XYZ file of C-alpha atoms in Angstrom:
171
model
C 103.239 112.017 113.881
C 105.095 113.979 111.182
C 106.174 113.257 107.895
C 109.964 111.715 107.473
C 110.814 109.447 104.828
C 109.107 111.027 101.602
C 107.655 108.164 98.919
C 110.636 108.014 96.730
C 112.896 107.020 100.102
C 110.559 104.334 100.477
C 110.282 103.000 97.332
C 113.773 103.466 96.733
C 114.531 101.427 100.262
C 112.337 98.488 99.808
C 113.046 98.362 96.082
C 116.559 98.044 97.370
C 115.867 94.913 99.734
C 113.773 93.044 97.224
C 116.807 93.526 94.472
C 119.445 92.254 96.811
C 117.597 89.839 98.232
C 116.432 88.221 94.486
C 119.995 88.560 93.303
C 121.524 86.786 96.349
C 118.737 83.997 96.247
C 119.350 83.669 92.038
C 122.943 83.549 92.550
C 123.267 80.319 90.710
C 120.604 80.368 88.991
C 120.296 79.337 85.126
C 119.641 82.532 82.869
C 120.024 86.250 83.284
C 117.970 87.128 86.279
C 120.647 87.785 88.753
C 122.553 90.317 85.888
C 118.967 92.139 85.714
C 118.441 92.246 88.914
C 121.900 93.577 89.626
C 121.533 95.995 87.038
C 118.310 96.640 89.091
C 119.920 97.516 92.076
C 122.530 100.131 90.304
C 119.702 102.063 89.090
C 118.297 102.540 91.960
C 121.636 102.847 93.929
C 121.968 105.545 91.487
C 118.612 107.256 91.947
C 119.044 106.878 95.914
C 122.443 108.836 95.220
C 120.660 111.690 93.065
C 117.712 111.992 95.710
C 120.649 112.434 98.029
C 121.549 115.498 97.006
C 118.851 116.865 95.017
C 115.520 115.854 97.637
C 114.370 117.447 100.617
C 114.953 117.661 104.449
C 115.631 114.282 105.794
C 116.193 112.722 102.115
C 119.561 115.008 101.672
C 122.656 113.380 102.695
C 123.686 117.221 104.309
C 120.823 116.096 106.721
C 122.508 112.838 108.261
C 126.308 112.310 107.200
C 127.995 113.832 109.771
C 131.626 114.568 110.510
C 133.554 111.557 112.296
C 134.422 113.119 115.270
C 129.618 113.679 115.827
C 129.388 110.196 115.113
C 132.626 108.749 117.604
C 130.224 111.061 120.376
C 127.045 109.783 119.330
C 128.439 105.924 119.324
C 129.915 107.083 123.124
C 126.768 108.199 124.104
C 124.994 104.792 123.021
C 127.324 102.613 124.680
C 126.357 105.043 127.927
C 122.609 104.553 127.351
C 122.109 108.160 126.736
C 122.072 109.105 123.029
C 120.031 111.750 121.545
C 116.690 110.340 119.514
C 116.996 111.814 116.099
C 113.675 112.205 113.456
C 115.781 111.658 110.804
C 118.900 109.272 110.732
C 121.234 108.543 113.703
C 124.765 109.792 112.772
C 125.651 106.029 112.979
C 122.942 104.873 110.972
C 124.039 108.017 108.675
C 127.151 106.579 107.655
C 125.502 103.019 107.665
C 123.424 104.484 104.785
C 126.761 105.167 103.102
C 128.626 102.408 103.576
C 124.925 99.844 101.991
C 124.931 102.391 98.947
C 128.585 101.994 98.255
C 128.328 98.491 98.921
C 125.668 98.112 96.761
C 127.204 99.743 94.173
C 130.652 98.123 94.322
C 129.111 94.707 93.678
C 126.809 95.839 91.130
C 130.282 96.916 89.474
C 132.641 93.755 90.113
C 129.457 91.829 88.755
C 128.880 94.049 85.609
C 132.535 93.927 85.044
C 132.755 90.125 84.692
C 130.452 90.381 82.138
C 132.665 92.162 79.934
C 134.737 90.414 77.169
C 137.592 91.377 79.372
C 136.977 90.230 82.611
C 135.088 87.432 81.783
C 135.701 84.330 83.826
C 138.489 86.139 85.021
C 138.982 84.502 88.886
C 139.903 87.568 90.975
C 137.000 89.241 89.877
C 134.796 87.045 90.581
C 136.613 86.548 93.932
C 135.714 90.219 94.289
C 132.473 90.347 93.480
C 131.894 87.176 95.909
C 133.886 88.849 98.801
C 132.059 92.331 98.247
C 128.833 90.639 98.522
C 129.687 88.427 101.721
C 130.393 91.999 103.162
C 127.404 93.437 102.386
C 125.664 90.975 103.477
C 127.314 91.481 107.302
C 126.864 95.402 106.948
C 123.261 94.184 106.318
C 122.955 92.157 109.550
C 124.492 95.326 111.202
C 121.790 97.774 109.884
C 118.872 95.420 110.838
C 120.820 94.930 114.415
C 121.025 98.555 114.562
C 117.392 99.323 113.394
C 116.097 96.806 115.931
C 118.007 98.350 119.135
C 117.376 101.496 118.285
C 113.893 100.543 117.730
C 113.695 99.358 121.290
C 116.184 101.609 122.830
C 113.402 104.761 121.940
C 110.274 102.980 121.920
C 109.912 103.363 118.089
C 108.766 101.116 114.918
C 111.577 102.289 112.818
C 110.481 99.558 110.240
C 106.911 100.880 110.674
C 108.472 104.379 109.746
C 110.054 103.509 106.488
C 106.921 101.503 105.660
C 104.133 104.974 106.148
C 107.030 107.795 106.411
C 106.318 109.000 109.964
C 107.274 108.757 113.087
C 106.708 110.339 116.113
C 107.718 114.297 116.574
C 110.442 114.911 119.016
C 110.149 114.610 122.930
């Protein structure tokens, strides 16, 4: 086994779940929770970003965001049953990183925003923030659909890996 996912990744990760997951569940909840927790999930958003560019090896963004034209051949090679195992993210899990950060970060916005003497109770931003969210919740199901097959596809506990940080070294 070698080292992947470095603590901070982790942390950072399953900080990230626990956020969105309290905010969504305190939606409509009395009191401030769901602000805090939104403001929560920016921070770390934010910190995920930073480690993104300033951590090392499989943290760094250089590491997995690939051009488009990698990731239309890696998604080719999937649907043939014959893509390459990677230690660190997939290109399409790459970009799926992206796209939960932005995601992330885009609601946190539209929600802070409607808390602002101008946009409050204003409808279309609410509407936004409602529509974001309903989107990242799909882009969630995707990542967990895509963490399972791959899981299964190459005989490895992806979950596991973001749990301890390692997974196996390459075949």
């Amino acid at each position: 086994m070698i080292p992947v996912w470095d603590l901070l990744v982790r942390v950072l990760h399953w900080s990230l779940v626990l956020t969105v997951a309290t905010a969504w569940l305190t939606r409509h909840a009395p009191g401030r929770w769901h602000e805090w927790l939104g403001y929560g999930t920016l921070a770390i958003v934010a910190a995920r970003f930073a480690w993104g560019f300033l951590g090392a090896g499989y943290a760094r963004f250089s590491d997995f965001v690939r051009p488009a034209s990698d990731t239309a051949a890696y998604a080719r090679e999937v649907f043939a049953g014959r893509e390459s195992r990677y230690i660190g993210h997939n290109p399409l899990g790459g970009w799926m990183v992206v796209a939960l950060l932005t995601l992330v970060a885009l609601v946190g916005f539209t929600g802070w925003l409607y808390t602002t003497d101008r946009f409050w109770g204003v409808e279309w931003v609410e509407e936004v923030h409602e529509t974001l969210s309903n989107i990242l919740f799909s882009f969630v199901a995707l990542h967990i659909l895509g963490v399972v097959f791959t899981s299964v596809r190459q005989r490895e506990n992806l979950p596991g890996a973001m749990l301890h940080g390692r997974k196996r070294e390459e075949d």
